[in-house]
Coordinates of C-alpha atoms and ligand atoms in Angstrom, one line a residue:
M629 CA -10.7 -28.2 -2.8
I630 CA -13.8 -26.0 -3.0
S631 CA -14.0 -23.1 -5.0
A632 CA -15.5 -19.6 -4.3
A633 CA -17.8 -21.4 -1.9
W634 CA -17.4 -18.8 0.8
A635 CA -18.5 -15.9 -1.5
A636 CA -21.9 -15.0 0.5
P637 CA -20.2 -14.1 3.8
L638 CA -17.9 -11.7 2.0
W639 CA -19.2 -8.5 3.8
D640 CA -19.3 -9.9 7.4
A641 CA -16.0 -8.1 8.3
R642 CA -14.4 -10.4 10.8
R643 CA -15.5 -13.6 9.0
Y644 CA -14.1 -12.0 6.0
A645 CA -10.8 -11.1 8.0
K646 CA -10.5 -14.7 9.4
R647 CA -11.1 -16.0 5.7
I648 CA -8.3 -13.8 4.5
F649 CA -5.9 -14.6 7.1
D650 CA -6.7 -18.3 6.6
A651 CA -6.1 -17.8 3.1
S652 CA -2.3 -18.6 3.1
M653 CA -2.7 -21.7 0.5
D654 CA -5.2 -19.7 -1.8
K655 CA -4.7 -19.6 -5.4
F656 CA -6.4 -17.8 -8.3
L657 CA -7.5 -19.3 -11.5
V658 CA -7.8 -16.8 -14.2
K659 CA -9.0 -17.5 -17.8
G660 CA -7.8 -15.2 -20.7
P661 CA -8.1 -13.3 -22.7
V662 CA -10.7 -11.1 -21.7
R663 CA -12.0 -7.5 -22.2
L664 CA -12.5 -5.4 -19.1
H665 CA -15.7 -3.2 -18.8
G666 CA -18.2 -1.6 -16.8
N667 CA -17.9 0.0 -13.3
V668 CA -15.7 -0.4 -10.4
T669 CA -15.6 1.3 -6.9
I670 CA -12.1 2.1 -5.5
S671 CA -11.8 1.4 -1.9
G672 CA -9.9 3.6 0.7
A673 CA -6.2 3.5 0.5
K674 CA -4.2 0.9 2.3
N675 CA -0.9 3.1 2.9
A676 CA -3.2 6.0 4.0
S677 CA -4.9 3.4 6.6
L678 CA -1.7 2.0 7.7
A679 CA -0.7 5.9 8.8
L680 CA -3.9 7.0 10.2
I681 CA -4.5 4.1 12.3
P682 CA -1.1 4.1 14.5
A683 CA -1.9 8.0 14.8
C684 CA -4.7 6.9 17.2
L685 CA -1.8 6.1 19.8
L686 CA -1.2 9.7 20.0
A687 CA -4.4 10.5 22.0
P688 CA -6.8 8.8 24.3
G689 CA -10.5 8.4 22.8
V690 CA -12.8 6.7 20.4
F691 CA -11.5 7.4 16.8
T692 CA -13.7 6.5 13.9
L693 CA -12.2 5.9 10.3
H694 CA -14.6 5.6 7.5
N695 CA -13.5 4.4 4.0
T696 CA -11.0 2.0 5.4
P697 CA -10.4 -0.7 3.1
N698 CA -10.9 -4.3 4.4
N699 CA -7.8 -6.1 3.6
R700 CA -5.1 -8.1 5.4
D701 CA -2.7 -5.1 6.3
V702 CA -5.4 -3.1 8.0
W703 CA -6.4 -6.3 10.3
T704 CA -2.6 -7.0 11.0
I705 CA -2.1 -3.2 12.4
S706 CA -5.1 -3.3 14.0
S707 CA -4.5 -6.4 16.0
L708 CA -1.2 -5.3 16.8
L709 CA -2.8 -2.1 18.4
E710 CA -5.0 -4.6 20.2
T711 CA -1.9 -6.0 21.8
M712 CA -1.4 -2.6 23.3
G713 CA -4.7 -2.2 24.7
V714 CA -6.5 -0.2 21.9
G715 CA -10.2 -1.8 21.5
Y716 CA -11.5 -2.0 17.6
A717 CA -14.4 -3.1 16.1
F718 CA -14.7 -3.0 12.0
A719 CA -18.1 -3.0 9.8
D720 CA -19.1 -1.7 6.7
N721 CA -15.6 -0.2 6.1
T722 CA -15.7 1.8 9.4
L723 CA -12.9 1.3 11.7
T724 CA -13.6 2.5 15.4
L725 CA -10.3 2.3 17.6
D726 CA -10.4 3.4 21.2
S727 CA -7.2 4.4 22.9
T728 CA -8.2 5.4 26.4
N729 CA -6.2 2.6 28.0
I730 CA -3.1 1.7 26.3
T731 CA -1.4 -1.2 28.3
S732 CA 1.8 -2.1 26.4
H733 CA 4.5 0.3 24.6
E734 CA 5.8 -2.8 22.9
A735 CA 5.5 -4.1 19.1
P736 CA 6.5 -7.7 19.2
Y737 CA 8.6 -9.6 16.5
E738 CA 5.6 -11.8 15.5
H739 CA 3.3 -8.8 14.5
V740 CA 6.0 -6.8 13.0
K741 CA 7.7 -9.3 10.5
K742 CA 4.0 -9.5 8.6
M743 CA 4.3 -6.0 7.8
R744 CA 7.0 -3.4 7.8
A745 CA 4.5 -0.4 8.4
S746 CA 4.1 -1.9 11.8
I747 CA 7.1 0.4 12.7
Y748 CA 4.8 3.1 12.5
V749 CA 3.9 2.9 16.1
L750 CA 7.5 3.9 17.2
G751 CA 6.8 7.8 16.5
P752 CA 3.5 8.0 18.6
L753 CA 4.7 5.7 21.8
V754 CA 7.7 7.7 22.1
A755 CA 5.8 11.3 21.5
R756 CA 3.1 10.1 23.8
F757 CA 4.4 7.8 26.6
G758 CA 8.1 8.6 26.1
K759 CA 9.1 4.9 25.7
A760 CA 8.9 2.4 23.2
R761 CA 10.1 -0.8 22.1
V762 CA 9.6 -2.2 18.7
S763 CA 11.0 -5.0 16.7
L764 CA 13.0 -4.1 13.6
P765 CA 11.3 -4.9 10.8
G766 CA 12.2 -8.0 8.9
G767 CA 13.3 -8.6 5.1
C768 CA 11.3 -7.6 2.2
N769 CA 10.8 -9.3 -1.0
F770 CA 11.8 -6.7 -3.1
G771 CA 15.1 -5.7 -1.7
P772 CA 16.9 -4.0 1.2
R773 CA 14.8 -1.7 3.1
P774 CA 16.3 0.3 6.0
V775 CA 14.8 2.2 8.7
D776 CA 18.0 4.5 9.3
L777 CA 16.0 7.6 8.8
H778 CA 13.1 6.8 11.1
L779 CA 15.5 6.3 13.9
K780 CA 18.0 9.3 12.7
G781 CA 15.0 11.5 13.0
L782 CA 13.9 10.5 16.1
E783 CA 17.5 10.8 17.5
K784 CA 17.2 14.5 16.1
L785 CA 14.2 15.2 18.3
G786 CA 16.1 13.9 21.2
A787 CA 15.0 10.3 21.6
E788 CA 17.6 7.8 23.0
I789 CA 17.6 4.9 20.5
Q790 CA 19.2 1.6 21.2
V791 CA 19.0 -1.5 18.7
E792 CA 19.1 -4.6 20.9
N793 CA 18.4 -8.3 20.1
G794 CA 16.5 -7.2 16.9
Y795 CA 14.2 -4.5 18.8
I796 CA 14.6 -0.8 18.9
E797 CA 14.3 0.7 22.6
A798 CA 13.7 4.2 22.1
S799 CA 13.0 6.4 25.3
C800 CA 12.6 10.3 25.8
K801 CA 11.4 12.5 28.8
R802 CA 9.9 14.7 26.1
L803 CA 10.6 14.9 22.7
Q804 CA 12.2 18.5 21.3
G805 CA 11.4 20.0 18.0
A806 CA 14.3 20.6 15.6
H807 CA 15.1 20.7 12.1
F808 CA 15.5 17.3 10.5
H809 CA 16.3 16.9 6.6
F810 CA 15.5 13.5 4.9
E811 CA 18.6 12.5 2.9
I812 CA 16.2 10.4 1.0
S813 CA 12.5 11.3 0.5
S814 CA 11.0 8.7 2.7
V815 CA 7.2 8.0 3.0
G816 CA 7.5 6.0 6.4
A817 CA 10.2 7.9 7.9
T818 CA 8.0 11.0 7.3
V819 CA 5.0 9.8 8.7
N820 CA 6.6 8.3 11.5
I821 CA 8.7 11.6 12.2
L822 CA 5.8 14.1 11.7
M823 CA 3.6 11.8 14.3
A824 CA 6.4 12.2 16.8
A825 CA 7.2 15.7 16.0
V826 CA 3.4 17.0 16.7
L827 CA 3.8 16.3 20.6
A828 CA 7.2 17.6 21.0
R829 CA 8.2 20.6 22.9
G830 CA 8.8 23.4 20.2
E831 CA 9.1 23.9 16.6
T832 CA 10.0 21.1 14.2
V833 CA 10.9 21.6 10.6
L834 CA 11.3 18.4 8.0
S835 CA 12.8 19.5 5.0
N836 CA 12.8 17.1 1.9
A837 CA 9.7 15.3 3.3
A838 CA 7.7 12.8 1.5
M839 CA 4.6 14.6 -0.3
E840 CA 2.7 11.2 -0.9
P841 CA -1.0 11.9 -0.5
E842 CA -1.0 9.6 2.3
V843 CA 1.5 11.6 4.1
S844 CA -0.9 14.6 3.3
S845 CA -3.8 12.7 4.5
L846 CA -2.4 11.9 7.6
A847 CA -1.1 15.7 8.2
H848 CA -4.9 16.6 7.9
M849 CA -5.9 14.1 10.5
L850 CA -3.4 15.2 13.1
V851 CA -4.6 18.9 12.4
K852 CA -8.0 17.8 13.2
M853 CA -6.8 16.4 16.2
G854 CA -5.4 19.4 17.6
A855 CA -1.6 19.5 15.9
R856 CA -0.1 22.6 14.2
I857 CA 1.2 21.7 10.7
D858 CA 2.3 24.3 7.9
G859 CA 3.3 23.1 4.5
I860 CA 1.1 20.1 4.0
D861 CA 1.4 18.8 0.4
T862 CA 4.9 20.1 0.1
A863 CA 8.5 19.1 0.8
T864 CA 9.0 21.1 3.6
L865 CA 6.4 20.6 6.9
T866 CA 6.7 23.0 10.0
I867 CA 5.1 21.5 13.1
Q868 CA 4.5 23.4 16.4
G869 CA 4.5 20.9 18.9
V870 CA 1.2 20.8 21.4
D871 CA 0.6 19.2 24.4
E872 CA -2.1 16.9 23.9
L873 CA -4.6 16.0 21.0
H874 CA -7.8 14.7 20.7
A875 CA -9.7 11.7 19.2
V876 CA -11.5 12.7 15.7
T877 CA -13.6 11.1 12.9
E878 CA -11.9 10.8 9.5
T879 CA -12.6 9.3 6.1
T880 CA -9.8 7.5 4.5
I881 CA -8.5 8.9 0.7
P882 CA -9.2 6.8 -2.2
D883 CA -6.3 4.2 -2.9
R884 CA -4.4 5.5 -6.0
I885 CA -2.7 2.4 -6.3
E886 CA -5.5 0.5 -6.7
A887 CA -7.2 2.9 -9.2
A888 CA -3.8 2.6 -11.2
T889 CA -3.9 -1.0 -11.2
F890 CA -7.7 -1.2 -12.6
M891 CA -7.1 1.6 -14.9
I892 CA -3.9 -0.2 -16.4
A893 CA -5.9 -3.3 -16.5
A894 CA -8.8 -1.8 -18.5
A895 CA -6.2 -0.1 -20.9
M896 CA -4.0 -3.7 -21.4
T897 CA -7.5 -5.7 -22.2
K898 CA -8.7 -3.1 -24.6
G899 CA -11.7 -2.7 -22.5
D900 CA -13.8 0.1 -21.1
V901 CA -13.9 0.6 -17.6
T902 CA -15.3 3.4 -15.0
L903 CA -13.6 3.8 -11.8
G904 CA -15.7 5.5 -9.1
S905 CA -14.8 7.1 -5.7
V906 CA -11.2 7.9 -6.9
N907 CA -9.3 11.2 -7.0
A908 CA -7.6 11.8 -10.3
D909 CA -5.5 14.4 -8.8
H910 CA -3.4 11.5 -7.2
L911 CA -2.9 10.2 -10.6
T912 CA -1.6 12.5 -12.8
A913 CA 1.6 10.7 -13.5
V914 CA -0.5 7.6 -14.5
I915 CA -3.0 9.2 -16.5
Q916 CA -0.3 10.9 -18.6
K917 CA 1.5 7.7 -19.3
L918 CA -1.9 6.1 -20.3
E919 CA -2.3 8.8 -22.9
E920 CA 1.0 8.6 -24.2
S921 CA 0.4 4.6 -24.5
G922 CA -2.8 5.4 -26.6
A923 CA -5.3 5.2 -24.0
T924 CA -8.4 7.2 -23.4
V925 CA -8.8 8.6 -20.3
V926 CA -11.8 10.8 -19.0
V927 CA -11.9 12.3 -15.8
R928 CA -15.3 13.5 -14.1
G929 CA -15.5 14.6 -11.0
D930 CA -14.6 11.4 -8.8
S931 CA -15.0 9.2 -11.6
I932 CA -12.2 8.0 -14.3
R933 CA -13.2 6.5 -17.3
V934 CA -10.2 4.6 -19.4
S935 CA -10.9 2.8 -22.6
M936 CA -8.7 1.5 -25.3
D937 CA -9.3 -0.4 -28.4
T938 CA -5.8 -1.1 -30.0
D939 CA -2.3 -2.3 -29.1
P940 CA -0.9 0.4 -26.9
E941 CA 2.5 2.3 -27.8
A942 CA 5.5 1.3 -26.1
V943 CA 6.1 3.7 -23.4
D944 CA 9.1 4.0 -20.9
I945 CA 8.6 4.7 -17.5
T946 CA 11.0 5.7 -14.5
T947 CA 9.6 5.5 -10.8
M948 CA 10.0 8.5 -8.6
P949 CA 8.8 9.9 -5.1
Y950 CA 5.0 11.7 -5.7
P951 CA 3.9 13.4 -7.7
G952 CA 6.1 11.2 -10.0
Y953 CA 5.2 7.7 -11.4
P954 CA 4.6 5.3 -8.4
T955 CA 7.0 2.4 -7.9
D956 CA 4.0 0.5 -6.7
S957 CA 2.3 0.4 -9.9
Q958 CA 5.3 -0.3 -12.4
A959 CA 4.7 -4.2 -12.2
Q960 CA 1.4 -3.4 -13.5
W961 CA 2.9 -1.0 -16.2
A962 CA 5.6 -4.0 -17.3
A963 CA 2.3 -6.2 -17.5
Y964 CA 0.9 -3.7 -19.6
M965 CA 3.8 -3.3 -21.9
L966 CA 3.6 -6.8 -22.9
Q967 CA 1.0 -5.8 -25.5
A968 CA 2.7 -2.9 -26.9
K969 CA 4.0 -2.2 -30.3
G970 CA 7.9 -2.3 -29.5
T971 CA 10.2 -2.3 -26.7
S972 CA 9.6 -0.2 -23.3
R973 CA 12.0 0.2 -20.4
I974 CA 10.8 0.2 -16.9
K975 CA 13.3 1.7 -14.4
D976 CA 12.7 1.8 -10.8
V977 CA 15.0 4.4 -8.9
I978 CA 13.2 3.8 -5.5
Y979 CA 13.6 -0.2 -5.4
P980 CA 16.3 -1.1 -7.9
T981 CA 15.5 -4.6 -7.5
R982 CA 11.8 -4.8 -7.5
F983 CA 11.6 -7.0 -10.6
G984 CA 10.5 -10.6 -8.9
Y985 CA 7.8 -11.1 -11.4
V986 CA 9.8 -11.1 -14.4
P987 CA 10.5 -14.5 -14.1
E988 CA 6.8 -15.5 -13.5
L989 CA 5.7 -13.2 -16.6
Q990 CA 8.5 -15.2 -18.7
R991 CA 6.5 -18.4 -18.0
L992 CA 3.5 -16.9 -19.8
G993 CA 5.6 -16.4 -22.7
A994 CA 7.1 -12.9 -22.1
E995 CA 10.1 -11.6 -23.5
I996 CA 11.6 -9.3 -20.7
E997 CA 15.3 -8.6 -20.3
T998 CA 16.3 -7.2 -16.8
G999 CA 19.2 -5.0 -16.4
D1000 CA 20.6 -2.7 -13.3
A1001 CA 17.5 -1.3 -11.9
Y1002 CA 15.5 -1.8 -15.1
C1003 CA 13.8 -4.3 -17.2
L1004 CA 13.2 -4.3 -21.0
V1005 CA 9.7 -5.4 -22.0
K1006 CA 9.4 -6.6 -25.9
G1007 CA 6.1 -6.1 -26.4
G1008 CA 3.4 -8.4 -28.7
H1009 CA 4.5 -11.8 -27.8
R1010 CA 1.8 -14.6 -27.6
L1011 CA 1.4 -15.3 -24.1
T1012 CA -0.4 -18.5 -22.8
G1013 CA -1.6 -19.5 -19.3
A1014 CA 0.8 -21.2 -16.8
S1015 CA 1.3 -21.6 -13.1
V1016 CA 2.9 -18.7 -11.7
M1017 CA 4.0 -17.8 -8.1
S1018 CA 3.2 -14.6 -6.3
S1019 CA 6.0 -12.9 -4.5
D1020 CA 4.8 -9.5 -2.9
L1021 CA 1.6 -7.5 -3.2
R1022 CA 2.2 -5.2 -6.6
A1023 CA 3.8 -8.0 -8.1
S1024 CA 0.9 -10.2 -7.6
A1025 CA -1.4 -7.8 -9.2
S1026 CA 0.7 -7.9 -12.7
L1027 CA 0.2 -11.5 -12.6
V1028 CA -3.5 -11.4 -12.2
M1029 CA -3.5 -8.4 -15.1
A1030 CA -1.3 -10.7 -17.3
G1031 CA -3.7 -14.0 -16.9
C1032 CA -6.4 -11.6 -18.0
I1033 CA -4.7 -11.5 -21.4
A1034 CA -3.0 -14.6 -21.7
E1035 CA -4.6 -17.6 -23.8
G1036 CA -5.8 -20.2 -21.5
T1037 CA -5.8 -20.6 -17.8
T1038 CA -3.2 -19.1 -15.5
E1039 CA -2.8 -20.1 -11.9
I1040 CA -1.5 -17.8 -9.4
L1041 CA -0.3 -19.3 -6.3
R1042 CA -0.1 -17.6 -2.9
V1043 CA -2.4 -14.7 -3.4
Y1044 CA -2.5 -13.7 0.3
H1045 CA 0.1 -11.3 -1.0
L1046 CA -2.6 -9.6 -2.8
D1047 CA -5.1 -10.0 0.1
R1048 CA -2.7 -7.7 1.9
G1049 CA -3.4 -4.8 -0.2
Y1050 CA -6.6 -5.2 -2.4
E1051 CA -10.0 -5.7 -1.1
A1052 CA -11.6 -8.5 -2.6
I1053 CA -9.9 -8.1 -6.1
E1054 CA -11.1 -11.0 -7.9
Q1055 CA -14.9 -9.9 -7.0
K1056 CA -14.3 -6.5 -8.4
L1057 CA -12.7 -8.2 -11.6
M1058 CA -15.4 -10.4 -11.7
R1059 CA -17.8 -7.8 -12.2
L1060 CA -15.7 -6.3 -14.8
G1061 CA -16.2 -9.4 -17.0
A1062 CA -12.9 -11.3 -15.8
S1063 CA -13.2 -15.0 -15.5
I1064 CA -11.1 -15.5 -12.2
E1065 CA -11.8 -17.9 -9.3
R1066 CA -10.3 -18.1 -5.6
V1067 CA -9.4 -21.8 -4.9
S1068 CA -8.9 -22.8 -1.3
T1069 CA -7.9 -25.9 0.2
E1070 CA -10.1 -25.1 3.2
E1071 CA -13.7 -25.4 3.8
F1072 CA -14.7 -22.1 5.5
Ligands
LIG2557 C1 5.8 3.1 1.3 O1 6.7 2.5 1.9 C2 5.0 2.2 1.0 N1 4.4 1.2 1.7 C3 5.2 1.4 -0.3 O2 4.0 0.4 -0.4 C4 6.0 2.3 -1.5 O3 6.3 1.2 -2.1 C5 7.3 3.3 -0.8 O4 6.6 4.2 0.3 C6 7.4 4.1 -1.9 O5 6.2 4.7 -2.6 C7 3.5 2.3 2.8 O6 3.0 3.1 2.6 C8 2.9 1.1 3.8 P1 10.1 4.5 1.7 P2 8.2 2.6 2.8 O7 10.5 4.7 3.3 O8 7.7 3.9 3.4 C9 15.0 4.4 1.3 C10 2.8 -1.2 -1.2 O9 3.0 -1.8 -2.5 N2 14.9 4.5 3.0 O10 9.4 5.7 0.8 O11 8.8 1.6 3.5 C11 14.0 2.9 0.9 O12 14.9 2.0 1.0 C12 4.1 -0.7 -0.6 O13 1.7 -0.5 -0.7 C13 15.9 4.6 3.5 O14 17.0 4.4 3.0 O15 9.2 3.4 1.3 C14 13.6 3.3 -0.5 O16 14.5 3.2 -1.5 C15 5.2 -1.5 -0.9 N3 16.0 4.4 5.1 C16 13.5 4.6 -0.4 O17 13.9 5.2 1.3 C17 14.7 4.5 5.6 O18 14.7 4.5 6.9 C18 11.9 5.0 -0.2 O19 11.2 4.5 1.0 C19 13.7 4.5 5.1 C20 13.7 4.6 3.6

């Protein structure tokens, strides 16, 4: 067992990638309580990158994506594209992708099972090549996540879809523009159908489309590539299909969920943290809730300062599609409310069973009750360190945050979940004064 011995090569991207891929048995040791203070730079948005990267399949050429986060999911989708013939290189958070010679239109199960967003190759492949064979994504730790809207939308654009042996088989001579209404606002289905519609013949109208910044950033890149899209940032997207697109250079937007994680961590540790390279416009709902809880939030250009010196007020949240409070920050809010003066309710209407973190926080001494699509957090209980298990990306973040306020050492197992969506989170926390150590079982 060696701790943190691997810190030096951190920024050697491929070595780092191998490291986080091999880190399946890593755990964190977090000592608390601590008060976070200082500056942290927010990385590019994981969920934006996961849409921009497959969009490169829509046109031949070399794409350059700056500010790409160096995390496990980015490597997973890049290596999936590599199996299709896309060459890629990654250094200093710039991902270069060459989609000139696509040799395969298949996304195999062994790739898709690692990450649901792999399904984002479906729209671009059908749109550009008229065929695709994509494995259905497997299950997810926080409940059912169907892809029916992805398939219905493509069928509405004229694709023939069959699902056999766990694979989606899609084909179409040329997609045809149409009006598709999303019964539920879905980020993933909007991303997939939007990428299909830009090369369809004629006009497509997508209504009740998702308005998340990650969807808008994709739309902006598609326009740069030559697509014609109106209504960006609204729930109605109107696309005039074009015959071809071209490669571009793009810069990934900041990660609003990573930012929310650090902002809430600052408040819950009664800290004083300034986030840099962040877009406050994407965080309105989170900022509002933090202010309601008594935190001080100061926005200056692309930086946000969060400070707190008392226990927070108990504040309820209900998750909503953007611009509502993000479901990807509800676990973090629950951890924060462990400090609150009173009881708060955390309701998740997007993923009603996304409460896998509750029994783990209870192991630290938290008093939390769960109900139908919500949990009730009784604040003010003394927390003490214990061994806890990560179950998914955001649940793991809430455990790390709780470890920062619990007395003693908290051991967080299976931190590979965190590596999926946070770039070097323990390094960033250490710089803010956290006592956190990655322990791995392997000599690098
Ligand atoms: C995206 O997932 C994000 N992932 C998720 O973040 C995020 O939690 C989610 O949007 C909601 O904001 C990426 O961007 C890669 P949805 P996605 O389609 O696209 C239902 C993280 O932690 N639905 O917007 O899969 C679905 O069950 C991840 O970074 C259907 O019913 O989410 C859910 O209740 C986790 N049929 C709702 O819509 C469909 O075909 C919203 O899901 C698609 C979705």
